[in-house]
GROMACS .gro file of C-alpha atoms in nm:
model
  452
    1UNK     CA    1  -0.322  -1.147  -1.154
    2UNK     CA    2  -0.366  -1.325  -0.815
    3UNK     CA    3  -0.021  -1.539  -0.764
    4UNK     CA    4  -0.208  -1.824  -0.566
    5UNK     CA    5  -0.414  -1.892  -0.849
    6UNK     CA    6  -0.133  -1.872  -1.127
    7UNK     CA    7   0.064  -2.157  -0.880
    8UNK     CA    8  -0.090  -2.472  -0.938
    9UNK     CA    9  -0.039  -2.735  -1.220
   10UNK     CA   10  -0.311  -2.528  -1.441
   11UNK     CA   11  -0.313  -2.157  -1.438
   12UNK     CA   12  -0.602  -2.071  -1.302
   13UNK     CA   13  -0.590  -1.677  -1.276
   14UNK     CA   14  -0.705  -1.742  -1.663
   15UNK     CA   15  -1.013  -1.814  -1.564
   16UNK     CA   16  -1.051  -1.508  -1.341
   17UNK     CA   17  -0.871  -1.256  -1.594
   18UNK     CA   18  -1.199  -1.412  -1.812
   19UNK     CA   19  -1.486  -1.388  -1.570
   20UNK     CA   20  -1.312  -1.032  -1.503
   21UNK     CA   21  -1.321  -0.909  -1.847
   22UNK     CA   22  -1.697  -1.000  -1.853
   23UNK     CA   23  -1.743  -0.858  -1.576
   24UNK     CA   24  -1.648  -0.501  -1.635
   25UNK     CA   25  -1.703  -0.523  -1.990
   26UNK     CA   26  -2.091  -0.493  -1.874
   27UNK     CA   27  -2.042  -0.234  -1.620
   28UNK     CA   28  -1.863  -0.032  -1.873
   29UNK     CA   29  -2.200  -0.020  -2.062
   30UNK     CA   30  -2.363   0.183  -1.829
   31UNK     CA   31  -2.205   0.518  -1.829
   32UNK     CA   32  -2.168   0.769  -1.561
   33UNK     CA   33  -2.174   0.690  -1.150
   34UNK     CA   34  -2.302   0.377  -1.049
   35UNK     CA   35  -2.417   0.167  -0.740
   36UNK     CA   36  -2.406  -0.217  -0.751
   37UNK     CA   37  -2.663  -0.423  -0.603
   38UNK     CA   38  -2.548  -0.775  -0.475
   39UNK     CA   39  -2.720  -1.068  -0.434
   40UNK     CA   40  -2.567  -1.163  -0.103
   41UNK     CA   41  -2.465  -1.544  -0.242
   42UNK     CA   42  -2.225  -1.354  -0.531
   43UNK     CA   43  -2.076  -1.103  -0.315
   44UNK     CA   44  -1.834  -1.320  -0.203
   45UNK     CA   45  -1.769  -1.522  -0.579
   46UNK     CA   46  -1.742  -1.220  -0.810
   47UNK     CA   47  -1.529  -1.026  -0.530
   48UNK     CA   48  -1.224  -1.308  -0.590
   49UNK     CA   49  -1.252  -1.215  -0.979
   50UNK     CA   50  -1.331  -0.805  -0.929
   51UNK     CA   51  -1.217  -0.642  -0.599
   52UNK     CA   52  -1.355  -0.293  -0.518
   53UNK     CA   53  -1.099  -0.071  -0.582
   54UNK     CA   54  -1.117  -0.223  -0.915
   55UNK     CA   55  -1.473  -0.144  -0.968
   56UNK     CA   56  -1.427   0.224  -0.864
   57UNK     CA   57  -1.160   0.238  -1.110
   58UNK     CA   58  -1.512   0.217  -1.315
   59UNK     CA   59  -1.654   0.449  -1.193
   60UNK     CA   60  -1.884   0.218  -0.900
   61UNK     CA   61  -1.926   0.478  -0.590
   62UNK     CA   62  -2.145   0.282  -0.376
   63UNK     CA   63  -2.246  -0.113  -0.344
   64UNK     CA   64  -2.511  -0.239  -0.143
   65UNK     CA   65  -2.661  -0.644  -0.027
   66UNK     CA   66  -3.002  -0.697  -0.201
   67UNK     CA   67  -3.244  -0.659   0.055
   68UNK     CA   68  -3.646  -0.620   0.103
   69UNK     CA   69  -3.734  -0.263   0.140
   70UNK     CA   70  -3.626   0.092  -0.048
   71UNK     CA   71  -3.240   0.135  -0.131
   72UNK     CA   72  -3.023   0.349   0.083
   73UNK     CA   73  -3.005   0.721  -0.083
   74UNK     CA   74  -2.730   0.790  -0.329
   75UNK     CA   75  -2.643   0.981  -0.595
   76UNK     CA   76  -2.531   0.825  -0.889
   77UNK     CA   77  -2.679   0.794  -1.208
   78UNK     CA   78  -2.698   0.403  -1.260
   79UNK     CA   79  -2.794   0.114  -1.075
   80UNK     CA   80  -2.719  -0.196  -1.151
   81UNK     CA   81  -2.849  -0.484  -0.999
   82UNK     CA   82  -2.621  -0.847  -1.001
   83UNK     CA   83  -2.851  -1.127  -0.917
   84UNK     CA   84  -2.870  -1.515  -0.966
   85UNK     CA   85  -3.208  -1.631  -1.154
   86UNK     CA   86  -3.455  -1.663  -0.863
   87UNK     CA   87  -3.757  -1.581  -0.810
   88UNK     CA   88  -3.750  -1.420  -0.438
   89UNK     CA   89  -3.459  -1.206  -0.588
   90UNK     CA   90  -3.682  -1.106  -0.860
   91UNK     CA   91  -3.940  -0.968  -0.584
   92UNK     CA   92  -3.666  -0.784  -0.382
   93UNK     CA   93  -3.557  -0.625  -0.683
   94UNK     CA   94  -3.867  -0.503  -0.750
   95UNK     CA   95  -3.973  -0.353  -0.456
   96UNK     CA   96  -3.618  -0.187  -0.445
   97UNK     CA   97  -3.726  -0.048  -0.773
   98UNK     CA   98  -4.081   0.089  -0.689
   99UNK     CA   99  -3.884   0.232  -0.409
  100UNK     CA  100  -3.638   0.454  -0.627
  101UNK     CA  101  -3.988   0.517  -0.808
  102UNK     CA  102  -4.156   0.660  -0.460
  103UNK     CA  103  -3.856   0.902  -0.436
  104UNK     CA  104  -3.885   1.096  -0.749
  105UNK     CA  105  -3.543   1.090  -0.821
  106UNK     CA  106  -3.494   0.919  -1.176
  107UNK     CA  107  -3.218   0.671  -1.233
  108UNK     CA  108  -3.115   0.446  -1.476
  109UNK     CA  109  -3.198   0.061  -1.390
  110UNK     CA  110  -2.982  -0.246  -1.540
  111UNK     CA  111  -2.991  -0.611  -1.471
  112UNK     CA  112  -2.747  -0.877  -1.470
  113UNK     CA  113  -2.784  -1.227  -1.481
  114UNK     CA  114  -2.562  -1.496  -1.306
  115UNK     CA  115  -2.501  -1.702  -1.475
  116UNK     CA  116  -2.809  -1.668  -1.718
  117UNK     CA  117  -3.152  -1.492  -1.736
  118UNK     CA  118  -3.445  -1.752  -1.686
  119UNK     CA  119  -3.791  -1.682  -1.820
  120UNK     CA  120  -4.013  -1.727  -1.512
  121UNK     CA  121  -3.754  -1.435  -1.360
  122UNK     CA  122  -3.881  -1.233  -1.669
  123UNK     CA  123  -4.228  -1.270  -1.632
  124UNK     CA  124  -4.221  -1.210  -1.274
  125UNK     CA  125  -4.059  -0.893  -1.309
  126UNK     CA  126  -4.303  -0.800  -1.606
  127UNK     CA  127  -4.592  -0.955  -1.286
  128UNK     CA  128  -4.431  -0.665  -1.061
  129UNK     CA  129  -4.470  -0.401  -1.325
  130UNK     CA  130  -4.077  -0.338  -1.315
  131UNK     CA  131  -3.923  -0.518  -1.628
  132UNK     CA  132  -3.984  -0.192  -1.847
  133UNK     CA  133  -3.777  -0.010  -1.616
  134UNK     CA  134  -3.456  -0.179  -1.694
  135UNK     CA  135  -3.237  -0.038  -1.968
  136UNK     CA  136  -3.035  -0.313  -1.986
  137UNK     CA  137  -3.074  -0.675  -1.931
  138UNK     CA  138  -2.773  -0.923  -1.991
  139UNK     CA  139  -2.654  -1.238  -1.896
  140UNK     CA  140  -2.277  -1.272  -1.693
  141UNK     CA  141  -2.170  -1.614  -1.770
  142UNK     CA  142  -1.964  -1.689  -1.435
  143UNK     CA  143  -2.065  -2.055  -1.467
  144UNK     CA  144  -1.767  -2.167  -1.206
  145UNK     CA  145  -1.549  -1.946  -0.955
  146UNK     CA  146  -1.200  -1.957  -0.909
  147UNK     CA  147  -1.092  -1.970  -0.557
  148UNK     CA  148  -0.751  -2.150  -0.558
  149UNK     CA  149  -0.515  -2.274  -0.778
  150UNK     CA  150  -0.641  -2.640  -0.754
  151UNK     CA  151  -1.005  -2.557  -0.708
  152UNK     CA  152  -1.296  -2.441  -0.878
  153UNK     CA  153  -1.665  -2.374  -0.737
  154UNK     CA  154  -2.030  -2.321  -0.921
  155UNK     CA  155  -2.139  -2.231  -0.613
  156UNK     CA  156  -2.450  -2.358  -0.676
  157UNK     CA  157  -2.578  -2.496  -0.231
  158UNK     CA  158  -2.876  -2.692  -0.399
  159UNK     CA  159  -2.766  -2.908  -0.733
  160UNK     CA  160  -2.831  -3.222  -0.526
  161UNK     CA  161  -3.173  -3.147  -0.423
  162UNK     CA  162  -3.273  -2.984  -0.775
  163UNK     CA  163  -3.174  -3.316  -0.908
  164UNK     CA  164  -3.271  -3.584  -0.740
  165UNK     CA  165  -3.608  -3.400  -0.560
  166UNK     CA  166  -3.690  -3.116  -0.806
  167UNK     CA  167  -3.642  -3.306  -1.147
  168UNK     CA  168  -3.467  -2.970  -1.250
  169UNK     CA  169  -3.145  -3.022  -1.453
  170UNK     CA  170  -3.081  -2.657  -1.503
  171UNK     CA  171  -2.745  -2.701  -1.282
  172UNK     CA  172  -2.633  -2.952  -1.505
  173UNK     CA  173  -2.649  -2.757  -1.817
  174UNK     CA  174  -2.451  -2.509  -1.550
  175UNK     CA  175  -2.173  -2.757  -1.492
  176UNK     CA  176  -2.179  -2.867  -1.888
  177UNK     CA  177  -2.146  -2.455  -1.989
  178UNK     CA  178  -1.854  -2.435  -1.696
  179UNK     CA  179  -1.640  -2.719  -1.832
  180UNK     CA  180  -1.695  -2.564  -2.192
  181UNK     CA  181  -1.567  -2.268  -2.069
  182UNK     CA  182  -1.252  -2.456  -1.905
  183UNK     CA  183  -1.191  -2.586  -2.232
  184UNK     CA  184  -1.202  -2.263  -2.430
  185UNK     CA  185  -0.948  -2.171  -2.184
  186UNK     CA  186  -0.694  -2.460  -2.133
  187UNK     CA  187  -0.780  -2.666  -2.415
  188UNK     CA  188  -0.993  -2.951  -2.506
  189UNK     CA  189  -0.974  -3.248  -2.271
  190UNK     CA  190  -0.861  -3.556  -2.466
  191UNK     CA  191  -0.998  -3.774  -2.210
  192UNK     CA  192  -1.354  -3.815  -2.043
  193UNK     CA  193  -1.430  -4.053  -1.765
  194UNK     CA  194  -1.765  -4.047  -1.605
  195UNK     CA  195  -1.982  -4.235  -1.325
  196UNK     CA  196  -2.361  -4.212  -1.279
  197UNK     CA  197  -2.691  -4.053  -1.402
  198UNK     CA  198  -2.578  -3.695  -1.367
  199UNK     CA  199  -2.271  -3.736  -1.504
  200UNK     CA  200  -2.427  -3.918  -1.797
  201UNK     CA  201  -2.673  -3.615  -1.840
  202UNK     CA  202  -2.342  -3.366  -1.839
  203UNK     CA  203  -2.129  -3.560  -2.075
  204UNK     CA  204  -2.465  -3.562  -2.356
  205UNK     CA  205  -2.479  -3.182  -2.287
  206UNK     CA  206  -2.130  -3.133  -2.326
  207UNK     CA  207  -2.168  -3.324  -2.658
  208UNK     CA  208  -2.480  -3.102  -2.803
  209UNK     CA  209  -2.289  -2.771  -2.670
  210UNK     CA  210  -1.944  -2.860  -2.868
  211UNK     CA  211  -2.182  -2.847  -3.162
  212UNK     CA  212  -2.186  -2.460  -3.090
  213UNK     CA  213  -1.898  -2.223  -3.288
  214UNK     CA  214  -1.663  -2.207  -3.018
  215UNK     CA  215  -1.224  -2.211  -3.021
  216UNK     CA  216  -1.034  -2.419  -2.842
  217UNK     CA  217  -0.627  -2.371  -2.817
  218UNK     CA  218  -0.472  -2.612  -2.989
  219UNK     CA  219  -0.278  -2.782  -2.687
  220UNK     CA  220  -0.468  -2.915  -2.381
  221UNK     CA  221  -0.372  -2.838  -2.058
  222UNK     CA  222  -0.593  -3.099  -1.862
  223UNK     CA  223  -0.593  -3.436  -1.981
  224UNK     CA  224  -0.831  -3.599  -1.830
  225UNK     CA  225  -1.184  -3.533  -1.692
  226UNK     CA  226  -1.382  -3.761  -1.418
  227UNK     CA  227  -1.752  -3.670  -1.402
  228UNK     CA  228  -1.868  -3.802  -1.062
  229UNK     CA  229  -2.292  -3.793  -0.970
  230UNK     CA  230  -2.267  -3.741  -0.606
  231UNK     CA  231  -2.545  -4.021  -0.609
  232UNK     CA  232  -2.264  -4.277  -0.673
  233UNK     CA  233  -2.121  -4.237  -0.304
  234UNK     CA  234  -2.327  -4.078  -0.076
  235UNK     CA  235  -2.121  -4.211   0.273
  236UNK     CA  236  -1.828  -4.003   0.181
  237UNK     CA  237  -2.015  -3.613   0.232
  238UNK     CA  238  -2.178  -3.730   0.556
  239UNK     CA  239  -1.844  -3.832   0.736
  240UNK     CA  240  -1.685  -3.591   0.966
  241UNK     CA  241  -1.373  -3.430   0.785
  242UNK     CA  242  -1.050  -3.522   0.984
  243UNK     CA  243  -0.823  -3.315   0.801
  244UNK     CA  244  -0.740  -2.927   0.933
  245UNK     CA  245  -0.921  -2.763   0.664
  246UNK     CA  246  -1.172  -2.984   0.680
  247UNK     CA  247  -1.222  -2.972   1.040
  248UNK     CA  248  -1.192  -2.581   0.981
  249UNK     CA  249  -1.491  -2.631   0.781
  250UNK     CA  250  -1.711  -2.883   1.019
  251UNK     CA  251  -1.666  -2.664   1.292
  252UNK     CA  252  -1.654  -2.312   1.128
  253UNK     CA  253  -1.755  -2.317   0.817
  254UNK     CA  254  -1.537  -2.204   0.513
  255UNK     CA  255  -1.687  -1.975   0.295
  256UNK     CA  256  -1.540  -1.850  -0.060
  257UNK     CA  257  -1.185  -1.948   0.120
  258UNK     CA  258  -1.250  -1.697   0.414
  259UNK     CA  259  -1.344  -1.839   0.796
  260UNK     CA  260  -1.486  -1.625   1.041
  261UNK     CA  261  -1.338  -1.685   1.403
  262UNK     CA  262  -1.380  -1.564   1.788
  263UNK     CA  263  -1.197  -1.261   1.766
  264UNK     CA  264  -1.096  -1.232   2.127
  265UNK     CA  265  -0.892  -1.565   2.013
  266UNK     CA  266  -0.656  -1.338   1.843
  267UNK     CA  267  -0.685  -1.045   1.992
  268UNK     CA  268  -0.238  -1.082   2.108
  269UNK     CA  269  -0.176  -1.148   1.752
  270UNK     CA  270  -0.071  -0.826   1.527
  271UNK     CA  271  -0.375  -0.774   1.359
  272UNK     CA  272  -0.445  -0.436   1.145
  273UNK     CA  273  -0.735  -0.261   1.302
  274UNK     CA  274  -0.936  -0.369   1.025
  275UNK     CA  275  -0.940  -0.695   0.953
  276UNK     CA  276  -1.156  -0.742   1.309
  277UNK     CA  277  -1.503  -0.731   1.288
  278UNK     CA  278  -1.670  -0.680   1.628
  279UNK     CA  279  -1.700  -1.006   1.728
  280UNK     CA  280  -1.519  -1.212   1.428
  281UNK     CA  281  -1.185  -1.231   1.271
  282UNK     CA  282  -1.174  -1.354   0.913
  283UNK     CA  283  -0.895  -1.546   0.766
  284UNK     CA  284  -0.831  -1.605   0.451
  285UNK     CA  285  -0.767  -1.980   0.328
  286UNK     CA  286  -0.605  -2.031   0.018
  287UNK     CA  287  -0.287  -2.118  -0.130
  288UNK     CA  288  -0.133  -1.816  -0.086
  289UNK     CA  289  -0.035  -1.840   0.286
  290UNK     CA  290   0.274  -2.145   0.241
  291UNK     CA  291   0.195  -2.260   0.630
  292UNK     CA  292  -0.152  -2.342   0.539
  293UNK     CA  293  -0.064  -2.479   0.183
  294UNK     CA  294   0.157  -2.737   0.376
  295UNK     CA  295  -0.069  -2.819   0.655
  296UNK     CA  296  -0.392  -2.827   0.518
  297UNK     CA  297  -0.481  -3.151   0.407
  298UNK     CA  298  -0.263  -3.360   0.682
  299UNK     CA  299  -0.443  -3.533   0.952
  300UNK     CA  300  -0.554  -3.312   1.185
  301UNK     CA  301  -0.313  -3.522   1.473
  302UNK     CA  302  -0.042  -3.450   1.229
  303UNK     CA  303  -0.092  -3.096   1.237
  304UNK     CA  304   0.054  -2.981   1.576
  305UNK     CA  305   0.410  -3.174   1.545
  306UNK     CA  306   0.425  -2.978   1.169
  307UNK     CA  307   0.326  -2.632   1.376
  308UNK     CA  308   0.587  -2.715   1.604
  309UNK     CA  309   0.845  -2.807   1.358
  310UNK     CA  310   0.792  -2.478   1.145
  311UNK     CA  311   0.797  -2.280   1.462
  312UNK     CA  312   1.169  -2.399   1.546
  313UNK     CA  313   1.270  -2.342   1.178
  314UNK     CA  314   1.143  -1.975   1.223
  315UNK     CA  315   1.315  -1.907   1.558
  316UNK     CA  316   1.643  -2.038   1.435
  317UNK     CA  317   1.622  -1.855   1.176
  318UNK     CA  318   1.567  -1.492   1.316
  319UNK     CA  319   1.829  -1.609   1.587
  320UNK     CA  320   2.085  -1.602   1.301
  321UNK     CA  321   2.080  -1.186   1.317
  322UNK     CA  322   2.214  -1.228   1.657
  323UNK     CA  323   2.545  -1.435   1.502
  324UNK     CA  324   2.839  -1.247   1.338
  325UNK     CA  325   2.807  -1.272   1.018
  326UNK     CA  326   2.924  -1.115   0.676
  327UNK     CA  327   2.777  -0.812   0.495
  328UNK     CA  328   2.675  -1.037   0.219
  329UNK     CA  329   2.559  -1.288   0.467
  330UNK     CA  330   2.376  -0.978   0.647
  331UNK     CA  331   2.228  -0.871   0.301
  332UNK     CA  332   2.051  -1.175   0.247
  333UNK     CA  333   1.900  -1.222   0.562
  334UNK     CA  334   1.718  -0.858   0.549
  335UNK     CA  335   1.556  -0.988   0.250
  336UNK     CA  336   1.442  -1.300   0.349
  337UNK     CA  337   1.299  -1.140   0.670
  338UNK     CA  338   0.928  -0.990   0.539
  339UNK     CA  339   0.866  -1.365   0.409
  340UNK     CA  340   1.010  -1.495   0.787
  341UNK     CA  341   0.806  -1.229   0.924
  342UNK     CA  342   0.488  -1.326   0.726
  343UNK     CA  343   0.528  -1.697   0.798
  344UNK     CA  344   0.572  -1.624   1.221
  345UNK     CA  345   0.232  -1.416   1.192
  346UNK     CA  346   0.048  -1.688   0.953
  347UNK     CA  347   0.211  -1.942   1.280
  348UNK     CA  348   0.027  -1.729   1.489
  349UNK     CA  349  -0.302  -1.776   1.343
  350UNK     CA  350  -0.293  -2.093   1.241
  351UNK     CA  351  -0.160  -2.245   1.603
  352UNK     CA  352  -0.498  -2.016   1.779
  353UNK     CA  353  -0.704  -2.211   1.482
  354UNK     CA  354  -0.525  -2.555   1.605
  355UNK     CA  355  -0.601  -2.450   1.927
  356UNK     CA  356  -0.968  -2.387   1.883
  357UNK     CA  357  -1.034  -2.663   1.660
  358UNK     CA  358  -0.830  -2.916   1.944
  359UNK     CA  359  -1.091  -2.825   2.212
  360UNK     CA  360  -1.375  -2.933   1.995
  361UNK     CA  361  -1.211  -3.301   1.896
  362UNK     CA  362  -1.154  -3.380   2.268
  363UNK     CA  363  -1.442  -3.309   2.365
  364UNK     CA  364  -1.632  -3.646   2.476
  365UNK     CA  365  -1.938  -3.519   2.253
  366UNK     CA  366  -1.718  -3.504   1.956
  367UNK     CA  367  -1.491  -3.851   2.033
  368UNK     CA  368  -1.866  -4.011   2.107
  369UNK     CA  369  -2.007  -3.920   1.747
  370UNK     CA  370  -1.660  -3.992   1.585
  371UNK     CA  371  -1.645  -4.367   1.708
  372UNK     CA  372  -1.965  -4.420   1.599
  373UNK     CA  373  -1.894  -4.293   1.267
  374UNK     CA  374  -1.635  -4.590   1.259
  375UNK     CA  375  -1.821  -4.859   1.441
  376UNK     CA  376  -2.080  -4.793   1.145
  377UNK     CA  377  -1.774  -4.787   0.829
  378UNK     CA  378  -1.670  -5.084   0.964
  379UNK     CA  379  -2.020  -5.289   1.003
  380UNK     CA  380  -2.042  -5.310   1.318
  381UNK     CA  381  -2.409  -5.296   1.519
  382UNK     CA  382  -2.535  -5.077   1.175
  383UNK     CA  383  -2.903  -5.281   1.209
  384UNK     CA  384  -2.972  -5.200   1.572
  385UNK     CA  385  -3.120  -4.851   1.714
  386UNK     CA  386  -2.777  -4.642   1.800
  387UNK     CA  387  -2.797  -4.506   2.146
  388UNK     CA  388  -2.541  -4.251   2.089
  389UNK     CA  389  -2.800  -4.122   1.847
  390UNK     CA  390  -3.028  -4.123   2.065
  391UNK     CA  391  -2.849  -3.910   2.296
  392UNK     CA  392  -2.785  -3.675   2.052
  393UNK     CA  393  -3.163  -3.622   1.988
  394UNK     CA  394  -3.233  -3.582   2.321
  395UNK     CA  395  -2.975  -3.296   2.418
  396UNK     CA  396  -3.102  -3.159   2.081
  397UNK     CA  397  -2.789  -3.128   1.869
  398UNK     CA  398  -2.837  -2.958   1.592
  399UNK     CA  399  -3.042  -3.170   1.395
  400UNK     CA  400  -2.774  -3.178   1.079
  401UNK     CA  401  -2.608  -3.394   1.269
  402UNK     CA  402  -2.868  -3.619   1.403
  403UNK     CA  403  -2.952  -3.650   0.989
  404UNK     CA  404  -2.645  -3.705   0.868
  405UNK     CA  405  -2.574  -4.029   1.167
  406UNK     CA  406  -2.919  -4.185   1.059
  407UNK     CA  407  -2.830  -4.119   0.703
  408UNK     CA  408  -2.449  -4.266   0.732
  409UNK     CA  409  -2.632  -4.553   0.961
  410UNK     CA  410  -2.871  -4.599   0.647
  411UNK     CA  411  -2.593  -4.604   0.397
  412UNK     CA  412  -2.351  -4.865   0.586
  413UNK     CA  413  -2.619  -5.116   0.647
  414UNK     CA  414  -2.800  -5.077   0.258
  415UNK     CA  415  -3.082  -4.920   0.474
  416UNK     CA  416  -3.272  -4.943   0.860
  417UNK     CA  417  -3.552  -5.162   0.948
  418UNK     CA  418  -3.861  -5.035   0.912
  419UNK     CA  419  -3.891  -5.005   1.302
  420UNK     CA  420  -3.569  -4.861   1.349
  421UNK     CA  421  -3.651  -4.619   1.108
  422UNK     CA  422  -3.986  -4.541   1.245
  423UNK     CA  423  -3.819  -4.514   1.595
  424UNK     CA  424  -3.531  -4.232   1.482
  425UNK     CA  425  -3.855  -4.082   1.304
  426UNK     CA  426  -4.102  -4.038   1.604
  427UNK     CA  427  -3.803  -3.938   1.823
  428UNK     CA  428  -3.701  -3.655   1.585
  429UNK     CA  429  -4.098  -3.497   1.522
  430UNK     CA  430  -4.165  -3.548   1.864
  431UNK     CA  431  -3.801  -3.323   1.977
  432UNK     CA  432  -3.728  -3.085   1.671
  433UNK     CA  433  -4.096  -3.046   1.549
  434UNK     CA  434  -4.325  -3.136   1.298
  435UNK     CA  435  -4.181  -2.931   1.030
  436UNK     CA  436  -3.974  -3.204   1.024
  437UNK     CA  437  -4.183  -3.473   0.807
  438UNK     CA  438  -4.112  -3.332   0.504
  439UNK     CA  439  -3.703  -3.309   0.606
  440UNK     CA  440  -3.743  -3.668   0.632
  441UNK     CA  441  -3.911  -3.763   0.316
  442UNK     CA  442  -3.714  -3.532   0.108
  443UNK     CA  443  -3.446  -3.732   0.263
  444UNK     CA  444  -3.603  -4.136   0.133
  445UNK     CA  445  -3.708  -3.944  -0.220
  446UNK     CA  446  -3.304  -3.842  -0.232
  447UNK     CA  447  -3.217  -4.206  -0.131
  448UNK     CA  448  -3.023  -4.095   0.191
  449UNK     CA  449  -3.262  -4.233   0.370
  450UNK     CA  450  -3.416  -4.630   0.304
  451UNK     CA  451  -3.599  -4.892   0.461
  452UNK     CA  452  -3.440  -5.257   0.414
   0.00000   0.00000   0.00000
């Protein structure tokens, strides 16, 4: 059991003993050595439910990323492949496959499903002349991820887009399947609230699903539910984040709870040899480390006077082994030192972090985009052409956020003027590229984008 996930309100680490029993339940059917193949996008999911030296406790010698080409050489008996249900996967797989074939050496083949198998996958492996080669094909039902005690992820980048461009509902049927799940685990929720097409669309699939033989404890944990479509408010995702995690995340980019950072940032702190890459350091975001549990939704101007503050706390307290004190007294303070001494390092890190974070938000780039951000909340100049904007384009900023200042511009003032519009258009084609024409009428099909 992972303690940060058994320490919220709900005890999450249910949900991962569940996805975990799955899990290995289906790598226990293939006996003998084996070699995983990941799909890249679940390495980083199913390794919160199942770490490694779990996995070699069953009997997994080797994993490798899914990759175009021939597999590395190995000798094990099975290989299993772990893939979600798309179809460029389904052609990497199969070209890993002819490449076992090439080598002469035979091995046994399985493939598993996350979260289900889909029947274009199927016939495009049966297209490749591969889907006989497979002695076992099964669905793992990881609908949603745990990665903290007061969050849970589908991890599913595109739901959005498959919605509201694609016409495809398939994620929603995910998200219906996930809170089943939640409820076989914690109970059924007495209490459903709900906003929106999509969440509409879950709550009737959540109805034909309970139809299904399924067991739910008799006591609910959760009591209520709020379905939100992300349609309903779509100024809130393209506002900068002001909090520290979320400006960990703007700038950075937070990934299954782990950052990557400069490494030569930390390179004073007392790091173990391997938790450096080359050029990165990850950290680990969760929960789990009490500094960032405190600190991580305050305002990111709040942050430094709380670093401070704990940093005082920690030196008075190892200046207390300097005092005379008692051999009780003495006692107690060796054992609160490893959680003193864990605190100091996770102070360490998380003042560099500050640090790195505090010389993007005073930068004038940053503070330029930020007030703009407000000037357009708070109504003011939304129907003219922005010249910060402007600017923006013309240094070439990354064009995410050019998009998402049109788009918030778009949103404040219920849509641009047809010349405005036109204007950020022909200033964007003519600077990032004509590739670009479709970016912008995906984005007025999605509604992020309108004309007055």
């Amino acid at each position: 059991m992972t303690n940060h996930l058994a320490g919220g309100k709900v005890n999450i680490s249910l949900l991962q003993e569940h996805l975990r029993k799955e899990l290995l339940q289906l790598v226990d059917k293939c006996d003998g050595p084996k070699a995983i193949v990941w799909d890249e996008a679940l390495a980083g999911p199913i390794g919160i439910i199942a770490k490694y030296g779990l996995l070699k406790d069953h009997n997994v010698q080797k994993m490798f990323p899914l990759k175009n080409g021939k597999l590395p050489p190995t000798n094990v008996k099975n290989i299993i492949f772990i893939s979600r249900p798309h179809l460029h996967l389904m052609d990497m797989i199969a070209e890993n496959i002819h490449g076992e074939e090439r080598s002469g050496i035979r091995k046994e083949c399985h493939l598993f499903f996350v979260p289900r198998r889909s029947q274009p996958c199927e016939t495009r492996l049966q297209a490749k002349g591969v889907f006989g080669n497979f002695n076992f094909i099964e669905d793992l039902p990881c609908d949603i991820f745990p990665f903290d005690s007061d969050l849970l992820s589908m991890e599913v980048d595109l739901t959005f887009k498959d919605f509201y461009l694609e016409k495809d509902p398939t994620s929603l049927y995910q998200a219906a399947q996930a809170i089943m799940l939640i409820q076989m685990l914690y109970g059924k929720i007495p209490r459903v609230s709900g906003k929106g097409e999509a969440a509409a669309h879950v709550w009737s699939l959540m109805g034909r699903l309970s139809h299904e033989d399924r067991t739910f404890p008799s006591i609910s944990q959760i009591d209520h539910l709020v379905l939100l479509d992300r349609a309903v408010d779509l100024l809130t995702p393209l506002a900068t984040q002001l909090t520290y995690e979320g400006l960990i995340d703007e700038i950075f980019e937070i990934k299954n709870t782990t950052v990557n950072l400069p490494a030569e940032k930390f390179s004073d702190a007392d790091d173990e040899p391997n938790e450096i890459m080359i050029d990165k350091k990850q950290v680990i975001l969760n929960s789990g480390d009490e500094l960032y549990a405190e600190i991580r939704d305050k305002n990111f101007n709040a942050v430094g006077a709380a670093l401070s503050k704990k940093a005082k706390l920690i030196s008075s307290q190892l200046e207390e082994r300097h005092t005379d004190q008692s051999m009780e007294k003495m006692k107690q303070f060796v054992a609160k030192l490893p959680h003193m001494m864990a605190t100091k390092k996770s102070l360490a890190i998380h003042t560099t972090v500050a640090e790195l974070i505090k010389s993007v938000t005073d930068s004038n780039d940053f503070l330029d985009s930020l007030m703009l951000e407000q000037e357009l909340m708070m109504g003011v100049d939304t129907e003219k052409i922005q010249t910060h904007i402007e600017d923006c384009i013309a240094h070439q900023q990354p064009i995410v956020k050019v998009l998402r200042l049109i788009c918030m511009q778009s949103a404040t003032n219920s849509g641009l003027k047809q010349k405005v519009l036109d204007h950020y258009k022909r200033e964007i084609i003519q600077t990032y590229g004509f590739q670009h024409i479709l970016t912008l009428t995906n984005l007025e099909d999605a509604g992020l984008l309108k004309v007055q």
